[in-house]
């Protein structure tokens, strides 16, 4: 799948393939031309991805070939044991979690899971959890706390499920309870936005000692399309809405709403998923080492102070 701004790069890559095929078919030495074209493609990629608009980064965050939560868990860890159910209503397939071995350390992983095709998307409810998903997540967090295991949450959702049945079962209460309980967890908590971070659906598992964002992700109270439909009564202004929302990783770091940005491979996480997974694995190991060196009371105090300091007050 090619995005609009990737078309010029794709055209040059097509020419490169043609040139390489010509060299094979005719035995003509075109190595200099190939090298020059490869350098041109690399330079164009660097220029393109260094100057993406906010809407273009939103598009990258939704790329269907990006690694999802289970891809990261399976790629970073060993012995993943998925745990199911909230012990009240059922097992929400949009929220996954369980213990896994990360570099010799037992860690509880929790995250929203999207699907690759239509059947999977329906099964995972497009990565939009119901209240039982957030209650399952909290149950797993409490289980991790009981056994003294750190928690890593991977956030990738267009929002909590907005259906009538979700509201009837207490969607708002479930998310609010997660916020309260996550502030007081005694074990280290790392939250990573790996794709879309929309509204309370994302925030419901995003209260942690460290909140990180991958380079081409977004985090906001509302999606650009929904913002556009409210302000302009049309989705046609989603690009202007994205600019106004200031929802990229760079924006969030500047506003001190997240603690760090994890670099993606040139072109986005989907271009080199193994490299992206390895980069995140190393980041998590380093961050867990830092957090586990702190006493639990100090971690909790810093966590509360960090979120309490967010926002701007003008008198």
Short mmCIF file of C-alpha atoms in Angstrom, two decimals:
data_model
loop_
_atom_site.label_atom_id
_atom_site.label_comp_id
_atom_site.label_asym_id
_atom_site.label_seq_id
_atom_site.Cartn_x
_atom_site.Cartn_y
_atom_site.Cartn_z
CA UNK A 1 0.00 0.00 0.00
CA UNK A 2 1.41 3.36 -1.10
CA UNK A 3 0.46 6.66 0.46
CA UNK A 4 0.16 9.77 -1.73
CA UNK A 5 3.43 11.34 -0.60
CA UNK A 6 5.30 8.08 -1.28
CA UNK A 7 4.49 8.05 -5.02
CA UNK A 8 7.67 9.91 -6.15
CA UNK A 9 9.81 7.47 -4.13
CA UNK A 10 7.96 4.48 -5.59
CA UNK A 11 8.50 5.83 -9.13
CA UNK A 12 12.28 6.01 -8.59
CA UNK A 13 12.33 2.55 -7.02
CA UNK A 14 10.49 1.25 -10.08
CA UNK A 15 13.17 2.74 -12.33
CA UNK A 16 15.84 1.15 -10.18
CA UNK A 17 14.27 -2.29 -10.56
CA UNK A 18 14.04 -1.80 -14.33
CA UNK A 19 17.70 -0.82 -14.47
CA UNK A 20 18.76 -3.83 -12.43
CA UNK A 21 16.68 -6.15 -14.63
CA UNK A 22 18.21 -4.58 -17.76
CA UNK A 23 21.69 -5.29 -16.41
CA UNK A 24 20.76 -8.94 -15.85
CA UNK A 25 19.16 -9.40 -19.27
CA UNK A 26 21.76 -7.61 -21.40
CA UNK A 27 24.91 -8.10 -19.31
CA UNK A 28 25.49 -4.34 -19.51
CA UNK A 29 27.45 -2.73 -16.65
CA UNK A 30 25.16 -0.11 -15.14
CA UNK A 31 26.61 -0.25 -11.63
CA UNK A 32 27.45 3.47 -11.58
CA UNK A 33 23.94 4.46 -12.65
CA UNK A 34 22.43 2.05 -10.11
CA UNK A 35 24.59 3.50 -7.30
CA UNK A 36 23.66 7.05 -8.29
CA UNK A 37 19.95 6.20 -8.39
CA UNK A 38 20.12 4.43 -5.02
CA UNK A 39 21.73 7.52 -3.51
CA UNK A 40 19.00 9.70 -5.05
CA UNK A 41 16.27 7.46 -3.61
CA UNK A 42 17.86 7.53 -0.15
CA UNK A 43 18.16 11.33 -0.23
CA UNK A 44 14.54 11.70 -1.38
CA UNK A 45 13.37 9.38 1.40
CA UNK A 46 15.26 11.36 4.03
CA UNK A 47 13.86 14.65 2.76
CA UNK A 48 10.30 13.29 2.48
CA UNK A 49 10.07 11.65 5.88
CA UNK A 50 11.84 14.49 7.67
CA UNK A 51 9.20 16.96 6.47
CA UNK A 52 5.96 15.04 6.88
CA UNK A 53 2.84 16.98 7.81
CA UNK A 54 0.88 15.94 10.88
CA UNK A 55 -1.80 14.34 8.71
CA UNK A 56 0.83 12.33 6.82
CA UNK A 57 2.14 10.96 10.13
CA UNK A 58 -1.43 10.00 11.03
CA UNK A 59 -1.59 8.11 7.73
CA UNK A 60 1.67 6.31 8.51
CA UNK A 61 0.41 5.35 11.99
CA UNK A 62 -2.52 3.57 10.32
CA UNK A 63 -0.52 1.74 7.67
CA UNK A 64 -1.96 -1.80 7.52
CA UNK A 65 1.50 -3.36 7.37
CA UNK A 66 2.77 -1.75 10.60
CA UNK A 67 3.55 -4.21 13.41
CA UNK A 68 0.66 -4.62 15.83
CA UNK A 69 0.73 -5.47 19.54
CA UNK A 70 1.03 -9.25 19.11
CA UNK A 71 3.76 -8.77 16.50
CA UNK A 72 5.82 -6.82 19.03
CA UNK A 73 5.17 -9.28 21.84
CA UNK A 74 6.03 -12.32 19.72
CA UNK A 75 9.08 -10.60 18.22
CA UNK A 76 10.52 -9.16 21.45
CA UNK A 77 9.81 -11.93 23.93
CA UNK A 78 9.84 -15.66 24.60
CA UNK A 79 7.26 -17.90 26.28
CA UNK A 80 4.29 -15.55 25.88
CA UNK A 81 1.27 -16.88 27.76
CA UNK A 82 -1.90 -15.00 26.82
CA UNK A 83 -4.46 -14.59 29.60
CA UNK A 84 -8.15 -14.14 28.92
CA UNK A 85 -11.31 -12.66 30.38
CA UNK A 86 -12.31 -9.98 32.87
CA UNK A 87 -14.03 -12.53 35.18
CA UNK A 88 -17.27 -10.56 34.86
CA UNK A 89 -18.60 -10.33 31.27
CA UNK A 90 -16.27 -12.04 28.84
CA UNK A 91 -13.01 -11.94 26.92
CA UNK A 92 -12.56 -8.79 24.82
CA UNK A 93 -10.52 -9.74 21.74
CA UNK A 94 -9.56 -6.10 21.11
CA UNK A 95 -7.47 -6.13 24.30
CA UNK A 96 -4.76 -8.77 24.67
CA UNK A 97 -2.34 -9.46 27.49
CA UNK A 98 -0.23 -11.96 29.33
CA UNK A 99 3.14 -12.76 30.82
CA UNK A 100 6.21 -13.07 28.60
CA UNK A 101 9.96 -13.36 29.03
CA UNK A 102 11.83 -10.19 27.99
CA UNK A 103 15.60 -10.67 28.10
CA UNK A 104 15.33 -13.04 31.05
CA UNK A 105 12.80 -10.85 32.89
CA UNK A 106 9.13 -11.81 33.35
CA UNK A 107 6.94 -8.94 32.16
CA UNK A 108 3.19 -8.42 31.85
CA UNK A 109 2.35 -7.16 28.34
CA UNK A 110 -1.04 -5.58 27.64
CA UNK A 111 -2.25 -3.85 24.48
CA UNK A 112 -4.94 -3.24 21.90
CA UNK A 113 -4.84 -5.56 18.90
CA UNK A 114 -6.06 -4.74 15.39
CA UNK A 115 -6.64 -7.17 12.52
CA UNK A 116 -4.89 -7.63 9.17
CA UNK A 117 -7.94 -8.52 7.08
CA UNK A 118 -11.70 -8.04 7.24
CA UNK A 119 -12.35 -11.20 9.27
CA UNK A 120 -9.62 -10.40 11.79
CA UNK A 121 -10.74 -6.78 12.08
CA UNK A 122 -14.25 -7.87 12.93
CA UNK A 123 -12.90 -10.41 15.42
CA UNK A 124 -10.72 -7.73 17.07
CA UNK A 125 -13.46 -5.08 16.77
CA UNK A 126 -10.99 -2.87 14.85
CA UNK A 127 -8.87 -2.51 17.99
CA UNK A 128 -11.67 -0.77 19.91
CA UNK A 129 -12.10 -2.33 23.37
CA UNK A 130 -15.36 -2.66 25.28
CA UNK A 131 -15.53 -2.09 29.06
CA UNK A 132 -14.59 -5.73 29.67
CA UNK A 133 -11.38 -5.09 27.74
CA UNK A 134 -10.31 -2.39 30.18
CA UNK A 135 -11.41 -4.53 33.12
CA UNK A 136 -9.36 -7.42 31.76
CA UNK A 137 -6.37 -5.07 31.42
CA UNK A 138 -6.78 -3.94 35.05
CA UNK A 139 -7.10 -7.54 36.24
CA UNK A 140 -3.83 -8.40 34.51
CA UNK A 141 -2.11 -5.31 35.95
CA UNK A 142 -3.19 -6.32 39.46
CA UNK A 143 -1.95 -9.85 38.80
CA UNK A 144 1.44 -8.48 37.73
CA UNK A 145 1.56 -6.30 40.84
CA UNK A 146 0.75 -9.28 43.05
CA UNK A 147 3.78 -11.15 41.74
CA UNK A 148 6.04 -8.10 41.52
CA UNK A 149 6.33 -8.12 37.72
CA UNK A 150 6.73 -4.94 35.61
CA UNK A 151 4.03 -3.93 33.16
CA UNK A 152 4.36 -2.81 29.52
CA UNK A 153 1.31 -1.52 27.66
CA UNK A 154 1.23 -1.17 23.88
CA UNK A 155 -1.34 1.36 22.66
CA UNK A 156 -2.89 1.25 19.20
CA UNK A 157 -6.58 2.12 19.05
CA UNK A 158 -8.90 4.50 17.18
CA UNK A 159 -10.75 4.80 20.50
CA UNK A 160 -12.81 2.80 22.97
CA UNK A 161 -15.85 1.17 21.35
CA UNK A 162 -18.63 3.82 21.23
CA UNK A 163 -21.58 1.41 20.98
CA UNK A 164 -24.70 1.61 23.13
CA UNK A 165 -23.97 -1.74 24.76
CA UNK A 166 -20.50 -0.54 25.79
CA UNK A 167 -22.01 2.51 27.49
CA UNK A 168 -24.62 0.34 29.19
CA UNK A 169 -21.86 -1.87 30.63
CA UNK A 170 -19.97 1.15 31.98
CA UNK A 171 -17.34 2.19 29.45
CA UNK A 172 -16.59 5.49 31.18
CA UNK A 173 -16.38 3.91 34.64
CA UNK A 174 -14.04 1.15 33.41
CA UNK A 175 -11.59 3.64 31.87
CA UNK A 176 -11.78 5.98 34.88
CA UNK A 177 -11.04 3.12 37.28
CA UNK A 178 -8.00 2.13 35.21
CA UNK A 179 -6.66 5.69 35.41
CA UNK A 180 -7.01 5.73 39.20
CA UNK A 181 -5.54 2.27 39.74
CA UNK A 182 -2.61 2.72 37.35
CA UNK A 183 -1.38 5.74 39.32
CA UNK A 184 -0.91 3.54 42.38
CA UNK A 185 0.61 0.37 40.90
CA UNK A 186 3.71 -0.58 42.89
CA UNK A 187 5.54 -2.15 39.94
CA UNK A 188 7.25 -0.29 37.05
CA UNK A 189 4.84 0.66 34.24
CA UNK A 190 5.94 1.58 30.71
CA UNK A 191 3.37 2.71 28.13
CA UNK A 192 4.23 2.80 24.42
CA UNK A 193 2.05 4.25 21.66
CA UNK A 194 2.81 2.03 18.65
CA UNK A 195 0.14 3.35 16.28
CA UNK A 196 -3.00 5.34 17.02
CA UNK A 197 -3.52 6.83 20.48
CA UNK A 198 -7.07 8.12 20.44
CA UNK A 199 -8.92 9.62 23.37
CA UNK A 200 -9.83 7.70 26.54
CA UNK A 201 -9.50 4.48 24.60
CA UNK A 202 -5.74 5.01 24.62
CA UNK A 203 -5.51 6.73 28.00
CA UNK A 204 -7.21 3.78 29.71
CA UNK A 205 -3.92 1.85 29.59
CA UNK A 206 -1.51 4.80 29.31
CA UNK A 207 -0.75 5.93 32.87
CA UNK A 208 2.84 4.92 33.48
CA UNK A 209 6.25 5.83 34.84
CA UNK A 210 7.40 6.31 31.25
CA UNK A 211 5.12 7.08 28.30
CA UNK A 212 6.86 6.65 24.96
CA UNK A 213 5.72 7.20 21.37
CA UNK A 214 7.04 5.67 18.19
CA UNK A 215 8.14 8.34 15.72
CA UNK A 216 5.19 8.07 13.33
CA UNK A 217 2.31 7.77 15.79
CA UNK A 218 -0.27 10.17 17.20
CA UNK A 219 -1.88 10.80 20.58
CA UNK A 220 -4.89 13.05 20.99
CA UNK A 221 -8.25 13.51 22.64
CA UNK A 222 -9.92 13.07 19.24
CA UNK A 223 -9.04 11.87 15.74
CA UNK A 224 -8.57 14.47 12.95
CA UNK A 225 -11.64 13.15 11.11
CA UNK A 226 -13.91 13.41 14.16
CA UNK A 227 -12.54 16.85 15.00
CA UNK A 228 -13.23 17.97 11.42
CA UNK A 229 -16.77 16.59 11.51
CA UNK A 230 -17.53 18.49 14.73
CA UNK A 231 -15.98 21.84 13.76
CA UNK A 232 -16.71 21.88 10.02
CA UNK A 233 -19.56 19.34 9.75
CA UNK A 234 -17.41 17.46 7.24
CA UNK A 235 -14.37 15.14 7.16
CA UNK A 236 -12.88 17.21 4.34
CA UNK A 237 -10.91 19.37 6.80
CA UNK A 238 -9.09 16.52 8.54
CA UNK A 239 -5.68 17.85 7.47
CA UNK A 240 -6.35 21.26 9.04
CA UNK A 241 -7.70 19.50 12.13
CA UNK A 242 -4.53 17.41 12.44
CA UNK A 243 -2.40 20.55 12.32
CA UNK A 244 -4.54 22.27 14.96
CA UNK A 245 -4.56 19.25 17.28
CA UNK A 246 -0.72 19.05 17.38
CA UNK A 247 -0.93 15.31 17.89
CA UNK A 248 2.43 13.96 16.70
CA UNK A 249 5.19 12.50 18.87
CA UNK A 250 7.24 15.68 18.50
CA UNK A 251 4.26 17.81 19.58
CA UNK A 252 3.56 15.58 22.57
CA UNK A 253 7.18 15.64 23.71
CA UNK A 254 7.33 19.43 23.40
CA UNK A 255 4.16 19.70 25.51
CA UNK A 256 5.71 17.33 28.11
CA UNK A 257 2.82 14.89 27.70
CA UNK A 258 5.15 11.98 26.86
CA UNK A 259 8.66 11.13 28.04
CA UNK A 260 10.40 10.07 24.86
CA UNK A 261 10.27 9.18 21.17
CA UNK A 262 11.39 5.83 19.77
CA UNK A 263 13.00 6.22 16.34
CA UNK A 264 11.44 4.30 13.46
CA UNK A 265 13.27 2.93 10.38
CA UNK A 266 13.37 5.34 7.45
CA UNK A 267 9.96 5.15 5.79
CA UNK A 268 8.09 3.94 8.87
CA UNK A 269 7.90 0.86 11.08
CA UNK A 270 6.25 -1.19 8.33
CA UNK A 271 9.29 -0.91 6.05
CA UNK A 272 11.52 -2.87 8.46
CA UNK A 273 9.33 -4.45 11.16
CA UNK A 274 12.09 -6.68 12.56
CA UNK A 275 14.35 -3.67 13.02
CA UNK A 276 11.54 -1.70 14.67
CA UNK A 277 10.72 -4.56 17.04
CA UNK A 278 14.39 -4.92 18.02
CA UNK A 279 14.70 -1.16 18.61
CA UNK A 280 11.68 -1.18 20.92
CA UNK A 281 12.98 -4.28 22.73
CA UNK A 282 16.28 -2.54 23.53
CA UNK A 283 14.42 0.61 24.64
CA UNK A 284 12.17 -1.35 26.99
CA UNK A 285 15.08 -3.24 28.55
CA UNK A 286 17.00 -0.02 29.17
CA UNK A 287 13.95 1.77 30.60
CA UNK A 288 13.02 -1.15 32.88
CA UNK A 289 16.59 -1.20 34.23
CA UNK A 290 16.23 2.48 35.14
CA UNK A 291 12.81 2.09 36.76
CA UNK A 292 13.60 -1.04 38.74
CA UNK A 293 16.50 0.79 40.39
CA UNK A 294 13.99 3.14 42.08
CA UNK A 295 12.04 2.30 45.27
CA UNK A 296 8.32 1.69 44.65
CA UNK A 297 7.20 4.69 46.73
CA UNK A 298 9.48 7.00 44.78
CA UNK A 299 8.23 5.64 41.45
CA UNK A 300 4.60 6.18 42.45
CA UNK A 301 5.33 9.70 43.71
CA UNK A 302 7.13 10.63 40.48
CA UNK A 303 4.30 9.12 38.40
CA UNK A 304 1.65 11.17 40.21
CA UNK A 305 3.74 14.36 40.08
CA UNK A 306 4.38 13.94 36.35
CA UNK A 307 0.72 13.72 35.41
CA UNK A 308 -0.32 16.37 37.94
CA UNK A 309 2.07 18.84 36.33
CA UNK A 310 0.50 18.45 32.86
CA UNK A 311 -1.50 21.31 31.41
CA UNK A 312 -1.28 25.08 31.42
CA UNK A 313 -3.14 27.42 33.74
CA UNK A 314 -3.64 31.07 32.81
CA UNK A 315 -5.03 33.38 35.48
#
